[in-house]
C-alpha positions as CSV (number, residue, x, y, z in Angstrom):
1,M,73.0,19.9,-69.5
2,K,73.6,17.7,-66.4
3,H,75.4,19.9,-64.5
4,S,73.5,22.8,-65.2
5,E,70.5,21.3,-63.6
6,K,72.2,20.4,-61.0
7,K,73.4,23.9,-60.1
8,Q,69.5,25.3,-60.9
9,E,68.5,22.5,-58.5
10,D,71.0,23.7,-56.2
11,F,70.1,27.4,-56.1
12,D,66.5,26.6,-55.8
13,R,67.0,24.6,-52.9
14,R,69.7,27.2,-51.3
15,D,67.1,30.0,-52.3
16,H,63.5,28.1,-50.4
17,E,65.8,27.6,-47.3
18,R,66.7,31.6,-48.0
19,L,62.9,32.4,-48.2
20,K,62.3,30.3,-45.2
21,A,65.0,31.8,-42.4
22,E,63.7,35.2,-44.0
23,K,60.5,34.5,-42.8
24,R,60.9,33.0,-39.9
25,Y,63.7,36.2,-39.2
26,A,60.0,38.2,-40.0
27,K,57.8,36.6,-37.5
28,Q,61.1,37.2,-34.7
29,H,61.0,40.5,-34.8
30,S,58.1,41.9,-35.5
31,D,56.1,45.3,-34.0
32,P,54.5,43.4,-30.6
33,E,50.4,43.7,-32.2
34,Y,48.7,46.4,-30.2
35,D,45.0,46.3,-29.0
36,Q,43.2,50.0,-30.4
37,K,43.7,52.2,-27.1
38,Q,47.1,51.4,-26.6
39,Q,47.7,51.7,-30.4
40,D,47.1,55.2,-29.7
41,A,48.3,55.8,-26.5
42,V,51.6,54.1,-28.3
43,T,51.3,57.0,-31.2
44,A,50.5,59.5,-28.9
45,D,53.7,59.7,-27.5
46,K,55.5,59.1,-30.2
47,I,54.4,62.0,-31.7
48,G,55.0,63.9,-28.6
49,R,58.4,63.2,-28.8
50,L,58.7,64.1,-31.9
51,K,57.1,67.4,-31.8
52,R,60.0,68.0,-29.1
53,R,62.7,67.4,-31.4
54,L,61.6,69.6,-33.7
55,N,60.9,72.7,-30.8
56,W,64.4,72.3,-29.5
57,T,65.3,71.4,-33.0
58,I,64.1,74.8,-34.1
59,G,65.2,76.5,-31.2
60,W,69.1,75.4,-31.7
61,L,68.7,76.5,-35.4
62,I,67.3,79.9,-34.2
63,V,70.0,80.4,-32.1
64,G,72.5,79.7,-34.6
65,I,71.5,82.0,-36.6
66,V,71.4,84.5,-34.4
67,A,74.7,84.4,-33.5
68,V,76.6,83.4,-37.0
69,F,74.3,87.2,-37.8
70,L,75.7,88.8,-34.4
71,I,79.4,87.5,-35.3
72,L,79.2,88.9,-38.8
73,F,77.6,91.7,-37.7
74,F,80.5,92.9,-35.2
75,C,83.3,91.6,-37.6
76,G,82.0,94.1,-40.0
77,I,81.5,96.6,-37.7
78,L,85.1,95.8,-36.3
79,T,86.2,96.3,-39.7
80,L,85.0,98.9,-40.9
81,I,86.6,101.2,-37.6
82,K,90.2,99.7,-38.4
């Protein structure tokens, strides 16, 4: 029993040290806090970037769909002519 108690104590000590290290890391690497006006500006900026990316993505998808349609259309016509 003494050996298992020692193992448990060692585990508890290491676990406690790990939790302290995780809390310290979380404090050091947390997002900075902004006042409400600054937070709104940051949020609006992020939303603007996301909208721009979404618009570009939609545009490229449309271009890709049209390109595939044209390829299939002309390949289909060319195979009918032969």
